[in-house]
Coordinates of C-alpha atoms in Angstrom, one line a residue:
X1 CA 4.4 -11.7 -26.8
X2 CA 3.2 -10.6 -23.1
X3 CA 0.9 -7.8 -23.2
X4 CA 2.4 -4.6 -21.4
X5 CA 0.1 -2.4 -18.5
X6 CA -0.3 0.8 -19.6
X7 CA 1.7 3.1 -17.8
X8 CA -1.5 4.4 -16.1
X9 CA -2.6 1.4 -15.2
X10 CA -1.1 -1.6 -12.9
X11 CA -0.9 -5.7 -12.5
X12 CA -3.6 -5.4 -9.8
X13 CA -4.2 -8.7 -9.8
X14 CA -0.9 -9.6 -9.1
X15 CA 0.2 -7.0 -6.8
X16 CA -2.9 -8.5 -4.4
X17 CA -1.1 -12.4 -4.3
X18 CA 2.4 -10.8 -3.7
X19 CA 0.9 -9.0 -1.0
X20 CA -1.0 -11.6 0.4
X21 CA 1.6 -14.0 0.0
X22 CA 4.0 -11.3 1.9
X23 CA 1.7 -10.6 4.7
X24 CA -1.0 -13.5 5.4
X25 CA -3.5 -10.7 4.8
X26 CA -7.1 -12.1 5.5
X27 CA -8.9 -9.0 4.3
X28 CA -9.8 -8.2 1.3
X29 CA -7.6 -5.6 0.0
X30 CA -9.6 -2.7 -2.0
X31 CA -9.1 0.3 -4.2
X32 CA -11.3 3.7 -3.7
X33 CA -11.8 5.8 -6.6
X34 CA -13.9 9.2 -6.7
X35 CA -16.0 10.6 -10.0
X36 CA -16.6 13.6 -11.2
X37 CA -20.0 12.3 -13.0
X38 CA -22.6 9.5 -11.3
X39 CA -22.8 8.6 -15.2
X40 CA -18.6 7.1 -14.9
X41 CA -19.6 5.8 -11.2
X42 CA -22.6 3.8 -13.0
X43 CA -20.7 2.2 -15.8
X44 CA -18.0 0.7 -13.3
X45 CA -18.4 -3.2 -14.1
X46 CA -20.9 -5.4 -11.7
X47 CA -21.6 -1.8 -9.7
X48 CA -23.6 -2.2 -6.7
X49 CA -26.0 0.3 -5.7
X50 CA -26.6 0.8 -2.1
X51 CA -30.9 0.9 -1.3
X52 CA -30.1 1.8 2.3
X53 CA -28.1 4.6 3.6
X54 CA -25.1 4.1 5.0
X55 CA -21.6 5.4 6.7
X56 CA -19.0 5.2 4.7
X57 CA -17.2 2.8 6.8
X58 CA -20.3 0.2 5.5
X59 CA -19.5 0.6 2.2
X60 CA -15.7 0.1 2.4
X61 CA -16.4 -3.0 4.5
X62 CA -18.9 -4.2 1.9
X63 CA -15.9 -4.3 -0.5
X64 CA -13.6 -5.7 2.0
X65 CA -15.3 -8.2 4.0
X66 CA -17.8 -9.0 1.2
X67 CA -15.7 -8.6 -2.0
X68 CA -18.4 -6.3 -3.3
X69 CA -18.0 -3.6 -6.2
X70 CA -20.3 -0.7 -4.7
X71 CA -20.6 2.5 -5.6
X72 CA -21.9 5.6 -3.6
X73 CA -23.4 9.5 -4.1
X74 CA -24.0 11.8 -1.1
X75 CA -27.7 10.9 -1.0
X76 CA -26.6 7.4 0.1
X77 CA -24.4 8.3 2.9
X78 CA -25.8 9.2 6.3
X79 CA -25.3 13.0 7.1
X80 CA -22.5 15.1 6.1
X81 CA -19.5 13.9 8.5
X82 CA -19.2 10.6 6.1
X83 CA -19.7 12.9 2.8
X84 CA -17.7 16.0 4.1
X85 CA -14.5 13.2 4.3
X86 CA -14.4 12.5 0.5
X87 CA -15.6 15.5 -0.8
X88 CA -19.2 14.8 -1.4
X89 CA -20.6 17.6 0.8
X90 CA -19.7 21.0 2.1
X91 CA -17.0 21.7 4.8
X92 CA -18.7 24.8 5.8
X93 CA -19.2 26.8 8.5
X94 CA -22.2 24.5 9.7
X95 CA -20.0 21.0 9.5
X96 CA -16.6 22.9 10.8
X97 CA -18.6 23.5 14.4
X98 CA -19.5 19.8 15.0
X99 CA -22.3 20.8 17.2
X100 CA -23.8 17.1 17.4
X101 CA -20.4 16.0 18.6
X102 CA -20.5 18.3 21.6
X103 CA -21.9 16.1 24.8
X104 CA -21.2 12.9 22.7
X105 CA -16.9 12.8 21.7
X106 CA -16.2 16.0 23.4
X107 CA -16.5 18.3 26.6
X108 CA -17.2 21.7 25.1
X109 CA -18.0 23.4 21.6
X110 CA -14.5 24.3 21.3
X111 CA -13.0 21.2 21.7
X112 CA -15.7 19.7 19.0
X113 CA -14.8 22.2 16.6
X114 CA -10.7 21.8 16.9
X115 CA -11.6 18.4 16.0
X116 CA -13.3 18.9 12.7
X117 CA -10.7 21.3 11.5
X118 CA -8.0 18.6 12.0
X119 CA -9.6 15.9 9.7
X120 CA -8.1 15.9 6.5
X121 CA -10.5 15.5 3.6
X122 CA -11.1 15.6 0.1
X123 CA -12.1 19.8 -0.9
X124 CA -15.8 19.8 -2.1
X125 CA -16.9 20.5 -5.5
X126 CA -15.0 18.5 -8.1
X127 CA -16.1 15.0 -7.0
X128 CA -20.0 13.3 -7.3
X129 CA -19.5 9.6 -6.2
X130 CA -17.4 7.4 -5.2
X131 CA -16.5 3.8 -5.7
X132 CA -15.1 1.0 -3.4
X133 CA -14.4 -2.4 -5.1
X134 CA -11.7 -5.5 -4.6
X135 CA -8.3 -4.3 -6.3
X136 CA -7.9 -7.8 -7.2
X137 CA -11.3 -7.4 -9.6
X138 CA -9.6 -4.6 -11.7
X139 CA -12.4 -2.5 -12.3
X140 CA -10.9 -0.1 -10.9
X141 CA -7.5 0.4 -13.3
X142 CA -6.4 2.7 -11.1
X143 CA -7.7 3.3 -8.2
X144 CA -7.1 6.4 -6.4
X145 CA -5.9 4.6 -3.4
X146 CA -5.4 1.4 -1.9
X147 CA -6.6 0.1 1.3
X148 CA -4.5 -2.5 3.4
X149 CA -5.9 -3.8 6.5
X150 CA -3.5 -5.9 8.4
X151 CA -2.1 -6.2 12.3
X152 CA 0.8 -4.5 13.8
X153 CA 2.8 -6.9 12.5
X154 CA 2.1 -7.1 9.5
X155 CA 1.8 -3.4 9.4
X156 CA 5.7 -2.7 10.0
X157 CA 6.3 -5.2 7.8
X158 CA 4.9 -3.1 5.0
X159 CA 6.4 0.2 6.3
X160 CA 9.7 -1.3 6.1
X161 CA 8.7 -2.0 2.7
X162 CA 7.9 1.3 1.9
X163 CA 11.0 2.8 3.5
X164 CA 13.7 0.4 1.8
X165 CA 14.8 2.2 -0.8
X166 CA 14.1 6.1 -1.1
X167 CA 13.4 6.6 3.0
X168 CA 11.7 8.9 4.5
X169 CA 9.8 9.1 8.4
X170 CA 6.4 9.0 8.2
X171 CA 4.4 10.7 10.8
X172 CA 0.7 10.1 11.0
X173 CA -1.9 12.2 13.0
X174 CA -4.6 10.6 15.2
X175 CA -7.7 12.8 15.5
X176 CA -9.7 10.2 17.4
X177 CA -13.4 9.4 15.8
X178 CA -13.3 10.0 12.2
X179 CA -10.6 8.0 12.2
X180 CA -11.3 7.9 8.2
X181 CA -9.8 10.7 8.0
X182 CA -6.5 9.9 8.9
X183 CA -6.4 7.0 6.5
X184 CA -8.6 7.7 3.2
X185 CA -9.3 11.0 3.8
X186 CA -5.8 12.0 4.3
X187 CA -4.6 10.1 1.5
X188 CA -7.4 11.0 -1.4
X189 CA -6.6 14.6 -0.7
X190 CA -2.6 14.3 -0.3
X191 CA -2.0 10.9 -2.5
X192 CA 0.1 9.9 0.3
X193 CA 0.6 7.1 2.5
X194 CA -1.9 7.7 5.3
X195 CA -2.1 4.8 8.9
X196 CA -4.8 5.2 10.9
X197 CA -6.3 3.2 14.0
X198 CA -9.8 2.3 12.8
X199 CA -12.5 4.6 15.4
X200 CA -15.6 3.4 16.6
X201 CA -17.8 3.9 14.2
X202 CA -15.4 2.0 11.7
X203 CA -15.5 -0.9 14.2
X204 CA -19.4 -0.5 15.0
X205 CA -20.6 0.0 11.6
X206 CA -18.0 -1.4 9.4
X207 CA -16.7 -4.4 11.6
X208 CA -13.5 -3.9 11.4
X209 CA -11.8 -6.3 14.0
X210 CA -10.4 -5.2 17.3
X211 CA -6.4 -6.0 15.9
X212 CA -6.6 -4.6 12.9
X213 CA -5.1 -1.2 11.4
X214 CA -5.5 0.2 8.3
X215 CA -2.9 2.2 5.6
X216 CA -4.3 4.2 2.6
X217 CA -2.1 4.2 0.1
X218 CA -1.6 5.1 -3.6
X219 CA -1.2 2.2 -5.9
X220 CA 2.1 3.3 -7.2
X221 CA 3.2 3.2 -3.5
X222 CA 1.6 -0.4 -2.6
X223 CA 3.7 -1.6 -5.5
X224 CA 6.7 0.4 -4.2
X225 CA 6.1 -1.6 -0.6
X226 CA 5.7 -4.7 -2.6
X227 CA 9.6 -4.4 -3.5
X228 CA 10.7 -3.8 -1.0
X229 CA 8.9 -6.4 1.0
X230 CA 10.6 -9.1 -1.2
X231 CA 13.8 -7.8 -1.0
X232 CA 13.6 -7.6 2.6
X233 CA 12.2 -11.4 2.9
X234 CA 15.2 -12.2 0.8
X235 CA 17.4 -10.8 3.7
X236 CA 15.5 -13.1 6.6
X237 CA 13.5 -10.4 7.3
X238 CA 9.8 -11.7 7.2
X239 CA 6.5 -11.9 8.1
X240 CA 5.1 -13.7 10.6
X241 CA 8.1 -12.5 12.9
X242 CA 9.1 -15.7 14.4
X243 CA 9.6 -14.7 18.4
X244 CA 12.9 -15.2 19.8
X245 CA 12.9 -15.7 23.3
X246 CA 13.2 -13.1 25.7
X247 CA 16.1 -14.9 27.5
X248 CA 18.0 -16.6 24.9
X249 CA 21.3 -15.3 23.5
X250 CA 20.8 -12.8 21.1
X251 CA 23.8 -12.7 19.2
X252 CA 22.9 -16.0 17.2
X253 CA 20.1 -14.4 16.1
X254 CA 21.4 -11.1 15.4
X255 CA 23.9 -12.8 13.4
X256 CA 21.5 -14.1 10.7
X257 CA 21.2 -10.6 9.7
X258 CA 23.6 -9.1 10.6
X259 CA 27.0 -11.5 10.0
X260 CA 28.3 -10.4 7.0
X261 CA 28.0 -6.5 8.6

């Protein structure tokens, strides 16, 4: 008899070849998860423990470039912008004014401080560490959220996934560096799916390629894509998106889709 998931937990393993096999992804794709005791975060299987300090965006990228389990506290992360995002450090009146921003990513005090209160991140208290690990590797069963990093193109792809059965518009904020906010700092704190264009730092510290984009979702979402991916590849509608031609007659194409319409 095949053994059932638990209802809290998923086929991780499989839910990574579907979506590789949907999308060509060639990143690693990753589940975060935070803990309310460093004692949980330490008996994560194969942990990593960082011996340099880091940003945040480093120890994502050791997990999705490097296929690392690694596991952070605030003392590990550099300053509180990287710990204030999931929760490991205060979002208090110090952190809200972004004076070390001022001069560097914006014109005036003002504008620095507008920024900071637009991030979305996790509230501080409950959480003490954080883990970033393959979601292929199951060890963590589930994650909080999922991490996809793929083109544009394969990016709609998976939005029309999402959107082909129970719809709804998505709109997505941009608040410029700190990017990680509008991906898994928006979607730890709302469990929702969160796109963001990676910033600078994220390229800079954690390599993230110039093409690539990156959704935070929850795992029962990514699965929810993963449905609706197949049943759109079942209809002809696929990735990689096969161009055209800009001049030819569209109708024949159209028609593949569309003919029985």
């Amino acid at each position: 008899m095949q053994q059932q998931t638990p209802p809290d937990q998923f086929d991780l393993a499989t839910m990574v070849a579907d979506l590789n096999s949907l999308l060509r992804l060639k990143t690693t794709v990753i589940g975060l998860k935070l803990f309310e005791r460093v004692e949980d975060m330490r008996a994560i299987p194969k942990i990593r423990r960082p011996t340099a300090v880091h940003t945040t965006d480093q120890i994502v990228s050791m997990a999705s470039r490097l296929g690392w389990t690694v596991g952070v506290t605030a003392d590990d992360l550099v300053g509180a912008q990287c710990r204030a995002v999931i929760g490991l450090a205060p979002q208090d009146e110090k952190w809200l004014a972004g004076e070390s921003y001022v001069g560097v990513w914006h014109g005036t005090a003002e504008d620095a401080r507008r920024r900071q209160e637009a991030l979305d991140v996790v509230p501080y208290g409950q959480y003490k560490a954080l883990v970033a690990s393959p979601l292929a590797s199951g060890r963590l069963n589930p994650p909080d959220i999922c991490l996809v990093y793929a083109t544009p193109g394969q990016m709609i792809i998976l939005i029309n996934g999402l959107q082909y059965t129970g719809y709804k518009k998505f709109e997505w904020g941009v608040v410029g560096e700190t990017a990680c906010a509008d991906s898994w700092g928006r979607a730890l704190k709302t469990r929702e799916p969160s796109l963001s264009l990676p910033c600078f730092a994220e390229r800079r510290y954690g390599g993230v390629p110039d093409e690539e984009m990156l959704m935070a979702l929850p795992p029962a979402d990514l699965a929810k894509a993963i449905a609706g991916m197949k049943q759109l590849a079942k209809n002809g509608l696929r990735y990689p998106i096969a161009p055209y031609g800009i001049q030819a007659d569209v109708r024949a194409g159209m028609g593949v889709s569309y003919a029985k319409k």
